[in-house]
Coordinates of C-alpha atoms in Angstrom, one line a residue:
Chain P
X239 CA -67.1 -63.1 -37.1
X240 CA -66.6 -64.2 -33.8
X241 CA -69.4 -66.4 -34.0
X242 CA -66.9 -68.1 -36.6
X243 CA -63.9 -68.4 -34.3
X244 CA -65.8 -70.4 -31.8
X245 CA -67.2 -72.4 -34.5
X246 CA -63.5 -73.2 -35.6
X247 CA -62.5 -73.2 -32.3
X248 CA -64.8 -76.3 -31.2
X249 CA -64.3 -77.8 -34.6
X250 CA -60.6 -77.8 -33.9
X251 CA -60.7 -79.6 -30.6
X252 CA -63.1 -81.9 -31.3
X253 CA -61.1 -83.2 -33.9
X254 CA -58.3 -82.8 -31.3
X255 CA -60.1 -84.8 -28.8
X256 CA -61.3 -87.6 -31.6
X257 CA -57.6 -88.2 -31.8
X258 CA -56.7 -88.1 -29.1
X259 CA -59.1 -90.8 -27.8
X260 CA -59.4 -92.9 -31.0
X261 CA -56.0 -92.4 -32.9
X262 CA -54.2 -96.0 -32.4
X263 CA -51.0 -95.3 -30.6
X264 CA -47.3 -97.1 -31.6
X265 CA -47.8 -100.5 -29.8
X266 CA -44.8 -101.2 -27.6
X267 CA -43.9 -104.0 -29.8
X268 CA -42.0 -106.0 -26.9
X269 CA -41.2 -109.6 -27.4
X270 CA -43.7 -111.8 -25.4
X271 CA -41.8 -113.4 -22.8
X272 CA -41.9 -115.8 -20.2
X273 CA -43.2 -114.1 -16.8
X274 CA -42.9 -116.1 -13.5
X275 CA -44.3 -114.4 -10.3
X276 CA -43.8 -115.8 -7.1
X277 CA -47.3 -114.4 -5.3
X278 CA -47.4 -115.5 -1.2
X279 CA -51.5 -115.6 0.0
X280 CA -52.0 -114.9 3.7
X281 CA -55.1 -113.5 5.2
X282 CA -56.0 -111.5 3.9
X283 CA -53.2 -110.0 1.6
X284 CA -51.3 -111.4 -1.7
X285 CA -47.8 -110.3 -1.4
X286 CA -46.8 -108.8 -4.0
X287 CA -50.3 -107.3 -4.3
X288 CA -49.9 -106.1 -8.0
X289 CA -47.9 -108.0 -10.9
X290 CA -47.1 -106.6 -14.4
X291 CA -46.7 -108.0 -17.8
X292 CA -46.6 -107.3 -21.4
X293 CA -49.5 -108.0 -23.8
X294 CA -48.4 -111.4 -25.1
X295 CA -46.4 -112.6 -22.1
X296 CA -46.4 -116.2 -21.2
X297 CA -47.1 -115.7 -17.1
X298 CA -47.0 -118.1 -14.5
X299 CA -48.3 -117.3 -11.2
X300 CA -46.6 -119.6 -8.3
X301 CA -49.1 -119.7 -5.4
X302 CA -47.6 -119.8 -2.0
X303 CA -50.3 -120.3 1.1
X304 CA -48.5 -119.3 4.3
X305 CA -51.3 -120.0 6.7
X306 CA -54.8 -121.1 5.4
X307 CA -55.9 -122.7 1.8
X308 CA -56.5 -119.6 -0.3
X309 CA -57.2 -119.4 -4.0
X310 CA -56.7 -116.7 -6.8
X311 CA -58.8 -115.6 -9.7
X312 CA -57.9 -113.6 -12.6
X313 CA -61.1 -111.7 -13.6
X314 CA -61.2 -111.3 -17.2
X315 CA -59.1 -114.3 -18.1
X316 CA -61.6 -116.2 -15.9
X317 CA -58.7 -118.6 -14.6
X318 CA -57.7 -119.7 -11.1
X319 CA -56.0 -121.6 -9.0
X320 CA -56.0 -123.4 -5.0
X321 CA -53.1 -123.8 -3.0
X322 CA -52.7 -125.1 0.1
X323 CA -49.9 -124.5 2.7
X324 CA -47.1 -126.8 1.7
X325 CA -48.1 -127.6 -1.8
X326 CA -47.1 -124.4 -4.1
X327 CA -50.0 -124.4 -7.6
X328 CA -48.8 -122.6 -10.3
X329 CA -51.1 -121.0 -12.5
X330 CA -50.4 -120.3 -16.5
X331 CA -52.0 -118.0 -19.1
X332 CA -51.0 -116.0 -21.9
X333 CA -52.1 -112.3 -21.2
X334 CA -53.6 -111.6 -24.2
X335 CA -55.8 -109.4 -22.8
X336 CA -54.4 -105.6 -21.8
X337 CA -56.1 -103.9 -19.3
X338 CA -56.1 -103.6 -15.6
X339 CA -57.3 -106.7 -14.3
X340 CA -58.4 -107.9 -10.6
X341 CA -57.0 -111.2 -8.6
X342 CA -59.6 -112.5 -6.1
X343 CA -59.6 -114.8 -3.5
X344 CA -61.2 -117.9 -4.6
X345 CA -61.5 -119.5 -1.7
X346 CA -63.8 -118.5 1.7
X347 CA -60.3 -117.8 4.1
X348 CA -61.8 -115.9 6.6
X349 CA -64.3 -113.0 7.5
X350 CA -62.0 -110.7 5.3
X351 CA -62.0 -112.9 2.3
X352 CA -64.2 -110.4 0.2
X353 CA -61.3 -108.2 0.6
X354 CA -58.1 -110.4 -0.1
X355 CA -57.3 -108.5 -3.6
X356 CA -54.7 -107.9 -6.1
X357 CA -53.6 -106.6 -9.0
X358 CA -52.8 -107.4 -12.7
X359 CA -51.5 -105.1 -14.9
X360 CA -51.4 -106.1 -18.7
X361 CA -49.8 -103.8 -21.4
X362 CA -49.7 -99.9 -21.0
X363 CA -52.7 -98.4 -19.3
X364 CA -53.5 -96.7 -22.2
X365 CA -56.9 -95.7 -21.3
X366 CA -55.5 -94.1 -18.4
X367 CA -53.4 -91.7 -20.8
X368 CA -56.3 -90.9 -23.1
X369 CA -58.0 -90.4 -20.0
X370 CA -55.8 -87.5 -19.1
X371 CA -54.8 -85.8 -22.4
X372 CA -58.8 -85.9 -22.9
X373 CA -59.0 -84.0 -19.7
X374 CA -56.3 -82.1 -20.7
X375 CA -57.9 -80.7 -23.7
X376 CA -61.3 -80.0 -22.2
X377 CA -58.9 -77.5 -19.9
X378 CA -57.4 -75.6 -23.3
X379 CA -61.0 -75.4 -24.4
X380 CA -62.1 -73.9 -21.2
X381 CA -59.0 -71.4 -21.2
X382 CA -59.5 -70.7 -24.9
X383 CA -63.4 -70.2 -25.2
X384 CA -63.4 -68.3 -21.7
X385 CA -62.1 -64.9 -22.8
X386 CA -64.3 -64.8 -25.9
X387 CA -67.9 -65.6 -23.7
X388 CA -65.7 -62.3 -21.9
X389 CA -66.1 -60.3 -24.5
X390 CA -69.2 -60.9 -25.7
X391 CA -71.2 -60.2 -21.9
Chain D
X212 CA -121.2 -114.3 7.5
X213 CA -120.1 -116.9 5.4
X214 CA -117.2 -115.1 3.4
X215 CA -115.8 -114.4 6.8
X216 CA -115.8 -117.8 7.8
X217 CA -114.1 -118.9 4.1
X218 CA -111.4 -116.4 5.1
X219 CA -110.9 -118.3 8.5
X220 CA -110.8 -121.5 6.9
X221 CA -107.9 -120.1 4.6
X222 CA -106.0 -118.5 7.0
X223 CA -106.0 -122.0 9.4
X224 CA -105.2 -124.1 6.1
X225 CA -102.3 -121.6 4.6
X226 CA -100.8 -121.9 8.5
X227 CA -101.1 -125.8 8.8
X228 CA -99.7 -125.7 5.1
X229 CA -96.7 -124.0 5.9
X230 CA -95.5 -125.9 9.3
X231 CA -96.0 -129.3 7.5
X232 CA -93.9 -127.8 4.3
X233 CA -91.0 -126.8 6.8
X234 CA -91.4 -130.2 8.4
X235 CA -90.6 -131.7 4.9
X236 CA -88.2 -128.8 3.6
X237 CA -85.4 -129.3 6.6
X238 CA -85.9 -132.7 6.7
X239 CA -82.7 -134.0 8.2
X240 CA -81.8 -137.6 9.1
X241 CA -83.0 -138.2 12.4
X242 CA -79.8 -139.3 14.0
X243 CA -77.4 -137.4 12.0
X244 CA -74.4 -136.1 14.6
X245 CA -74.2 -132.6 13.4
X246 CA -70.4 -131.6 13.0
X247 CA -68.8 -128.3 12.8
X248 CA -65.3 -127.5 11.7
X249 CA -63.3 -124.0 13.4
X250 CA -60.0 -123.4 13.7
X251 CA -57.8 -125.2 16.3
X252 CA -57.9 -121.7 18.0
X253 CA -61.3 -121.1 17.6
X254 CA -62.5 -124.6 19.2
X255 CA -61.4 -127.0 16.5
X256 CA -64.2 -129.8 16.4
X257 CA -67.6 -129.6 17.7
X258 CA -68.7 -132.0 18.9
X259 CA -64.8 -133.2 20.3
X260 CA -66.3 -136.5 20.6
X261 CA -68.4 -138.8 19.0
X262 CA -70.3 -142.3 20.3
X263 CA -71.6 -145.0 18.0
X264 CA -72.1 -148.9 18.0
X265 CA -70.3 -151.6 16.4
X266 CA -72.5 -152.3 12.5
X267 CA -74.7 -149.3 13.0
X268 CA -74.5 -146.8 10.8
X269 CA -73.0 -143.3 12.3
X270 CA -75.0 -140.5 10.2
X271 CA -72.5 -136.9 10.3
X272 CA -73.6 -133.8 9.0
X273 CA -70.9 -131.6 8.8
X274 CA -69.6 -127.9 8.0
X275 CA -67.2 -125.3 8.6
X276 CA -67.6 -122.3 10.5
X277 CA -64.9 -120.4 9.0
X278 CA -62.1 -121.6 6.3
X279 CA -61.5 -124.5 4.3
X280 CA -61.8 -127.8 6.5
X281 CA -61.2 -131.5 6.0
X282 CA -62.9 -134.3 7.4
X283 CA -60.8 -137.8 7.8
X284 CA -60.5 -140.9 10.3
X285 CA -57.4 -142.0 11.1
X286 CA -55.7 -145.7 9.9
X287 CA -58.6 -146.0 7.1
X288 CA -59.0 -146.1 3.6
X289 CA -62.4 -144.1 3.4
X290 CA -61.6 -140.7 1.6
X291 CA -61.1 -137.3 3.1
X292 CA -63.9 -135.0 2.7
X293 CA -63.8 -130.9 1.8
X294 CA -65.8 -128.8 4.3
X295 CA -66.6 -125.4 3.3
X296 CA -67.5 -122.7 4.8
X297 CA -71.7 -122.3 4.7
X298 CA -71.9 -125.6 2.7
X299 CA -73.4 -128.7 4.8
X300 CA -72.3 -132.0 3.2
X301 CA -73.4 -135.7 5.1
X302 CA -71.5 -138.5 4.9
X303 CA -72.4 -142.1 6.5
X304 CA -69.5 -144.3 8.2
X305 CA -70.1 -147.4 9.7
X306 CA -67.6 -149.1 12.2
X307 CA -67.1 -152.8 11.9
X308 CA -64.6 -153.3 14.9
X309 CA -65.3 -151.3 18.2
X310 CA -62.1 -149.1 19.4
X311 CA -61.4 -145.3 19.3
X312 CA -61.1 -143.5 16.5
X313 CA -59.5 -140.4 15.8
X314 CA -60.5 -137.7 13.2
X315 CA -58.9 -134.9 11.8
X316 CA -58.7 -132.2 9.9
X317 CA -57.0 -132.9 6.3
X318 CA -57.0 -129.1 5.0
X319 CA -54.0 -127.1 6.6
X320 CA -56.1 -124.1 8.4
X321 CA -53.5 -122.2 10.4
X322 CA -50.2 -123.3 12.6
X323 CA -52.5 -125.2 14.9
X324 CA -54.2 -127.3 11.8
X325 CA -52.9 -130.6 13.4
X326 CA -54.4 -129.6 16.9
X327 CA -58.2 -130.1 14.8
X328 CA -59.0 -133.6 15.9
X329 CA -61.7 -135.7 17.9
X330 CA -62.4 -138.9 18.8
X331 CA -65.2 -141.4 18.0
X332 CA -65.8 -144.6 20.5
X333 CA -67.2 -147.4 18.9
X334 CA -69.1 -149.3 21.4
X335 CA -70.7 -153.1 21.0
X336 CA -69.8 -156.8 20.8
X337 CA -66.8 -158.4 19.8
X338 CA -63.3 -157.9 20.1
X339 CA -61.0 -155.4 18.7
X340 CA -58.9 -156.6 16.2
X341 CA -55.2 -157.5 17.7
X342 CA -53.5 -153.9 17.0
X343 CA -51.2 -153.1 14.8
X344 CA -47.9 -154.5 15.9
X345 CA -46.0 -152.8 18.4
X346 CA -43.9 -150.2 16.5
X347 CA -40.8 -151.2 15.7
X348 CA -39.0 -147.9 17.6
X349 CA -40.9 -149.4 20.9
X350 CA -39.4 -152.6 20.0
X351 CA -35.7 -151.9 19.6
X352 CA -36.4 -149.8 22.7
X353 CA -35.0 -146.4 20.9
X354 CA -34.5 -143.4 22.7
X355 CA -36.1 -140.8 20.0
X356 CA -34.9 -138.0 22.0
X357 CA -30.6 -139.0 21.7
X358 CA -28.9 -137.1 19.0
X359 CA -28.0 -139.2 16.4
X360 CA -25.1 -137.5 14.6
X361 CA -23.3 -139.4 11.9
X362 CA -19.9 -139.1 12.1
X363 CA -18.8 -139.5 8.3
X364 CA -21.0 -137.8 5.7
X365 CA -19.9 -137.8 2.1
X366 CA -19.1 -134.3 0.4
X367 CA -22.1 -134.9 -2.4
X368 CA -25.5 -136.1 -2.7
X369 CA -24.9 -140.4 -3.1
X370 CA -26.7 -141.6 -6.1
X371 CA -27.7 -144.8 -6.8
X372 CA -27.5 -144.7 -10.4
X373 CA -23.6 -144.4 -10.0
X374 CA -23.2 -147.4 -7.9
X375 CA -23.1 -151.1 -9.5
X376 CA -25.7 -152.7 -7.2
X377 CA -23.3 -155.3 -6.5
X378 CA -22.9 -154.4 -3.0
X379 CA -27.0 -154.5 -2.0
X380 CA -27.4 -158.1 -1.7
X381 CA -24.2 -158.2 0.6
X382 CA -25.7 -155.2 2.7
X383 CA -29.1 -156.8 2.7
X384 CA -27.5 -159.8 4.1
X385 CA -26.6 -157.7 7.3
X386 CA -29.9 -158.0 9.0
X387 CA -33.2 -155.4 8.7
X388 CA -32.0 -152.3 7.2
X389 CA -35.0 -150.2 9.2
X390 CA -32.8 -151.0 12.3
X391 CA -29.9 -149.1 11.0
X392 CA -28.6 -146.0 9.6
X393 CA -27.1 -144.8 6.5
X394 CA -23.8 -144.4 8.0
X395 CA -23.6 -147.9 9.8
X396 CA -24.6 -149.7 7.0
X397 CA -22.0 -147.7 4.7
X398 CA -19.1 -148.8 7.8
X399 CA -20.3 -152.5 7.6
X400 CA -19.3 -151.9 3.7
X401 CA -16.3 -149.7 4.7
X402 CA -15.1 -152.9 6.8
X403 CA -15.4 -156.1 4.2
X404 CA -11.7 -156.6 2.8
X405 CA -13.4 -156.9 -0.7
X406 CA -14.2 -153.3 -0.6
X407 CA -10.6 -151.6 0.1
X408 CA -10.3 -150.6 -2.8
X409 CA -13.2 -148.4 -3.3
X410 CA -12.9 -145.0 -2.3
X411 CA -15.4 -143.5 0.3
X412 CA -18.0 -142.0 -2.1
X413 CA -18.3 -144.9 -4.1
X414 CA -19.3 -146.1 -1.3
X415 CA -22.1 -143.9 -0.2
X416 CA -23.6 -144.3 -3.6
X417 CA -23.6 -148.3 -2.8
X418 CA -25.5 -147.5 0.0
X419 CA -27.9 -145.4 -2.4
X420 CA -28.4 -148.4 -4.3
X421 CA -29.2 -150.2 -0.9
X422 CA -31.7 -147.8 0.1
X423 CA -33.2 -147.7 -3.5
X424 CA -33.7 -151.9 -3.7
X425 CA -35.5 -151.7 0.0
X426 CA -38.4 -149.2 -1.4
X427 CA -40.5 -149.1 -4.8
X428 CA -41.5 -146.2 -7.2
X429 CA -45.0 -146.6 -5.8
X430 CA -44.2 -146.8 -2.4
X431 CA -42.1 -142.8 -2.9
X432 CA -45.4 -142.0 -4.7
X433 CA -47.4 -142.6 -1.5
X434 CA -44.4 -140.9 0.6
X435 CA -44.8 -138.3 -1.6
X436 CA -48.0 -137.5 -1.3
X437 CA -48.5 -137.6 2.6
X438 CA -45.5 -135.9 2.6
X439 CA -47.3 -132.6 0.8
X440 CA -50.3 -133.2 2.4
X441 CA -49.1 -133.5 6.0
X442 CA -45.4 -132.4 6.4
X443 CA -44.3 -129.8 3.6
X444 CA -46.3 -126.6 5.3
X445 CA -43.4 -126.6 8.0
X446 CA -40.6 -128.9 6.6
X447 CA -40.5 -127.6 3.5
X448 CA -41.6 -128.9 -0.1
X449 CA -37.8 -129.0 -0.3
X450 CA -37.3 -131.2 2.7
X451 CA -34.9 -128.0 4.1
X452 CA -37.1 -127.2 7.3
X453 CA -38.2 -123.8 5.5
X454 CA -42.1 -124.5 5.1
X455 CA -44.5 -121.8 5.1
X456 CA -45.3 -122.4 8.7
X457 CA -41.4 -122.8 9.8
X458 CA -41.2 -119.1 10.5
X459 CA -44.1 -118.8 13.3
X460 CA -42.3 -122.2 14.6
X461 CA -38.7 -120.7 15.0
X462 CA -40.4 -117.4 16.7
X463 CA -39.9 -119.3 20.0
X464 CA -40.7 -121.4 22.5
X465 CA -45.0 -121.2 23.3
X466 CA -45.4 -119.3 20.1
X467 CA -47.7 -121.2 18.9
X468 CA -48.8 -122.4 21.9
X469 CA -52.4 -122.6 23.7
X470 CA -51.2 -123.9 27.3
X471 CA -47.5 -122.9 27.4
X472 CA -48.7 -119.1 27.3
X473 CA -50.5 -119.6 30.1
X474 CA -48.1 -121.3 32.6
X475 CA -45.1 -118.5 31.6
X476 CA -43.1 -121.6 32.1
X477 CA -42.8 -123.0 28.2
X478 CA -40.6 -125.2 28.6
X479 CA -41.7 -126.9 31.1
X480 CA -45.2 -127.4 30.1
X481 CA -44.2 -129.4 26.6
X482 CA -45.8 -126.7 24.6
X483 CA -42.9 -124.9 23.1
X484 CA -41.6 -125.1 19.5
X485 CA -38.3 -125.5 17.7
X486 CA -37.7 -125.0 14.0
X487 CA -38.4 -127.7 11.6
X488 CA -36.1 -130.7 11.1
X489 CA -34.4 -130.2 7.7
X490 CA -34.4 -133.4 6.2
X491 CA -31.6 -132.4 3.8
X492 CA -29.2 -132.1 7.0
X493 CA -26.5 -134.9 5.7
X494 CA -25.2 -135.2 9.6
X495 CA -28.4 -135.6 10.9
X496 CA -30.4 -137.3 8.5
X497 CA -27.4 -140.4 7.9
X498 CA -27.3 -140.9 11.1
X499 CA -30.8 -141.8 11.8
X500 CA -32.5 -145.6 11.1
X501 CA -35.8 -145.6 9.2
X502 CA -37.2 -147.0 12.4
X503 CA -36.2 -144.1 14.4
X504 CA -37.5 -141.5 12.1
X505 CA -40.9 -144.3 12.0
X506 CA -40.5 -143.6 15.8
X507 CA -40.6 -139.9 16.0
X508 CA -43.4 -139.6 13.1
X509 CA -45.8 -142.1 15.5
X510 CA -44.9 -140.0 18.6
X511 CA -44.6 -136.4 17.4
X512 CA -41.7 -134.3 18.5
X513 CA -42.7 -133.9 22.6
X514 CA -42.3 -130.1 23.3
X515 CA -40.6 -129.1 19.8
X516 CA -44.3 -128.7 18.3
X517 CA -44.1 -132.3 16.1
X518 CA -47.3 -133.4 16.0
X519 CA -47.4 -137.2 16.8
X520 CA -49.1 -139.0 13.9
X521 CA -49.7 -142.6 15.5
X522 CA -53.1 -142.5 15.7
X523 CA -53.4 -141.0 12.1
X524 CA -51.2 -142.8 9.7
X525 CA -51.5 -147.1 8.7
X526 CA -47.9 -149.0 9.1
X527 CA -47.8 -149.1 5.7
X528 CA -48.3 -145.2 5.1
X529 CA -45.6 -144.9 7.6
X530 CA -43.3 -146.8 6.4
X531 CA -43.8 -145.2 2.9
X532 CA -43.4 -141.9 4.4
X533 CA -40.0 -142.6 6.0
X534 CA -38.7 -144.1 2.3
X535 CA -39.9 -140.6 0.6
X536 CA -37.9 -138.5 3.3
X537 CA -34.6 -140.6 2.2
X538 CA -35.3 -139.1 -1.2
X539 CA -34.0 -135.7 0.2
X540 CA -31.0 -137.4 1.0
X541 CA -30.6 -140.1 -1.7
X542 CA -30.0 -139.7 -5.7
X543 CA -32.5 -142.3 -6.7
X544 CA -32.3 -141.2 -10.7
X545 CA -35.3 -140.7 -12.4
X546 CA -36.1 -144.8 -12.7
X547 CA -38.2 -144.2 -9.1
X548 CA -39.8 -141.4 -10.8
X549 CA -40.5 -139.2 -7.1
X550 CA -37.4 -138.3 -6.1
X551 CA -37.3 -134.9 -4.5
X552 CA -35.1 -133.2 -7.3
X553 CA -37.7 -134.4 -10.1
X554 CA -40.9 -133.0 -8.6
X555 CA -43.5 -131.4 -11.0
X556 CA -45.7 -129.2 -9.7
X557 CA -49.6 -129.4 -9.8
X558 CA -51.0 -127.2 -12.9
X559 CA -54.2 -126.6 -12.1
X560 CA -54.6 -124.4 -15.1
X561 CA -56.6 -126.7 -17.3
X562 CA -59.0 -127.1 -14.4
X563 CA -62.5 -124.8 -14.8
X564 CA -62.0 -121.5 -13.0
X565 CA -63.3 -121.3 -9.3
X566 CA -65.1 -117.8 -9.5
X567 CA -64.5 -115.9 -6.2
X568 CA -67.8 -115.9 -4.1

């Protein structure tokens, strides 16, 4: 009988967590727009450091050099751009693409250049929410299976 | 015995092998003048200076020890060159005329970029070409240091496309228009009986249309260019003075300095900065002839942290410099195609993607 339960029991949250990490959710269905970002390089910092659109969005990245030529790179849309200090190079791409994505420094600015990162954040970071409901269920499983292993020692 | 002294032999043979394949591997020209690029702060050029001969062939293998570099020689045609940083490139110049050449960096590195330059003395027969003419600021014996103030500005930006044109052969009549300002060319106007009854800003667009007729589409797209090349980091892609370097400018006198820091005394040692000129000032800008500004671009700013460009820029580039920074003032229309107001900025998103290394 209470061999059973557990059965159910891990039947029920497996299905739970199948759900929970497969189940597609309601896109945000926003409009794609037309994103402009204004992103100032210095070494070895790109102020502001992260930028945010929605899936779809038209953005163009203005790229400011204050002191030395720097570059930046969007990993996973494989684009960049150079711009030197007194000529501003704007950068366009559709993010089509959601996800978390890096920006790089494509140009050697210094002995920190390795470091000289930023941020692009496409869409809702749904993985991120999976990510935690997932861990939330493995938590109800723990607190529901616990009292039964309980019993049965 | 005699597998021993097979060993030998290989040993001897893999060791003369080697040193002859380095000999060949690094093989660098033998007279190549090796060049390294740092910072103005850091040491700028090394070597600082460079010697050659007239019609030899001056071998330069060059690099940067830290960020983006450029290498060019002043007053010629021949191409700049990107260094980067762990990539050796060699380039081959030969000097026709003997003299003293300046190079310089091309890449802005740092508020000090324009402080990155050397010199290479050309040695050998024959006689340096008569120089360029004596500038035409040294000439009309301008004092580059007076305040020049015009004294009547108009309330909006003068275009030319509003003005008849009728006016520019009559103000071209009045002697070179280099030698004089906006503003006393717009008076000679104010003062022919003809004109009375045009109203002031009619005027100023006249003198638009002067201004316009004494340049050429072309000659704004070269402006244009050395302007974002050389000028825009501190004065501003606008022309306002508010370039990305502006800010460490306005910080002071001897901010930026490498002497004045030294003495305590920054204004005495020439080494102190001022903000950036803002091109779009109406008062300051009218008042000023093309000559003068010609003037202060050869000679740099003395003390106000100008660089002086003389030994950098060709009379012509000069001259097509000054026409572009009238653009900040002047409404050309979009017929000259490179006025300030209509500037397009570089996409460089069709270009192949420079992966970060």
């Amino acid at each position: 009988m209470k061999r059973s339960r557990v059965i159910t029991t891990a039947l029920v949250f497996a299905l739970g967590a199948g759900v929970v990490a497969f189940a597609p959710l309601p896109g945000a269905s926003v409009k794609p727009a037309n994103r402009r970002f204004r992103v100032e390089a210095s070494s070895f910092k790109y102020a502001p450091a992260t930028i945010k659109a929605n899936v779809g969005d038209h953005v163009t990245i203005d790229l400011v050099s204050t002191d030395v030529v720097h570059g930046l790179y969007v990993d996973g849309y494989d684009v960049s751009v150079t711009a030197d200090p007194g000529r501003t190079a704007s950068l366009s791409f559709v993010a089509n693409r959601a996800g978390m994505f890096r920006l790089r420094c494509s140009v050697t600015c210094g002995a920190m250049h390795p470091f000289m990162l930023g941020k692009l954040h496409v869409g809702r970071n749904d993985l991120l929410w999976r990510a935690l409901a997932l861990a939330l269920l493995a938590g109800l499983v723990g607190v529901s299976l616990a009292p039964m292993r309980g019993v049965r020692t | 015995m005699r597998a021993e002294w097979g060993a030998r032999l290989l040993v001897v043979l893999g060791a003369v092998g080697l040193a002859v394949l380095t000999v060949f591997a690094v093989r660098v020209p033998a007279d190549a003048v090796e060049l390294r690029g740092r910072m103005a702060d850091d040491g700028g050029w090394t070597p600082g200076a460079i010697m050659a001969r007239v019609g030899e062939p001056l071998t330069l293998r060059m690099t940067s020890d830290d960020v983006v570099h450029g290498f060019a020689i002043g007053q010629s045609a021949r191409p700049a060159v990107d260094l980067l940083p762990g990539a050796w490139i060699t380039t081959t110049v030969t000097f026709d005329q003997p003299g003293k050449y300046t190079y310089y960096c091309t890449r802005w590195c740092g508020p000090n970029h324009w402080r990155m330059r050397g010199t290479i003395d050309v040695a050998g027969p024959g006689m340096r070409a008569p120089a360029d003419s004596v500038p035409l600021f040294l000439r009309l014996k301008l004092d580059l240091d007076q305040a020049h103030p015009s004294d009547v500005v108009p309330t909006e930006t003068p275009a030319a496309a509003r003005a008849d044109g009728l006016l520019a052969a009559v103000a071209l009549e009045s002697g070179d228009l280099r030698t004089q300002s906006p503003v006393q060319v717009w008076r000679t106007l104010r003062k022919r009986p003809a004109n009375t009854g045009l109203t002031d800003r009619q005027l100023w667009d006249e003198v638009a249309a002067v201004w316009r007729a004494a340049t050429s589409p072309e000659r704004l797209a070269e402006g244009r260019r050395l302007y974002g090349d050389n000028c825009a980091a501190c004065h501003g892609e606008t022309g306002r003075g508010d370039g990305v370097m502006a800010k460490s400018l306005a910080a002071g006198p001897a901010a930026n300095s490498m002497v004045g820091e030294h003495t305590g005394m920054p204004g005495m040692s020439g080494h102190g900065t001022v903000a950036p000129t803002d091109f779009t000032n109406r008062r300051n800008m009218l008042g000023a002839s093309a000559a003068f500004l010609q003037g202060k671009i050869i000679r740099g700013g003395m003390g106000t942290g100008m660089p002086y460009w003389g030994p950098i820029f060709t009379e012509s580039q000069l001259w097509a410099l000054v026409d572009y920074l009238w653009t900040f003032q002047f409404d050309y229309g979009s017929s000259a195609g490179s006025s300030a107001a209509s500037r397009t900025k570089r996409d460089s998103a069709s270009k192949p993607a420079t992966r970060p290394h």
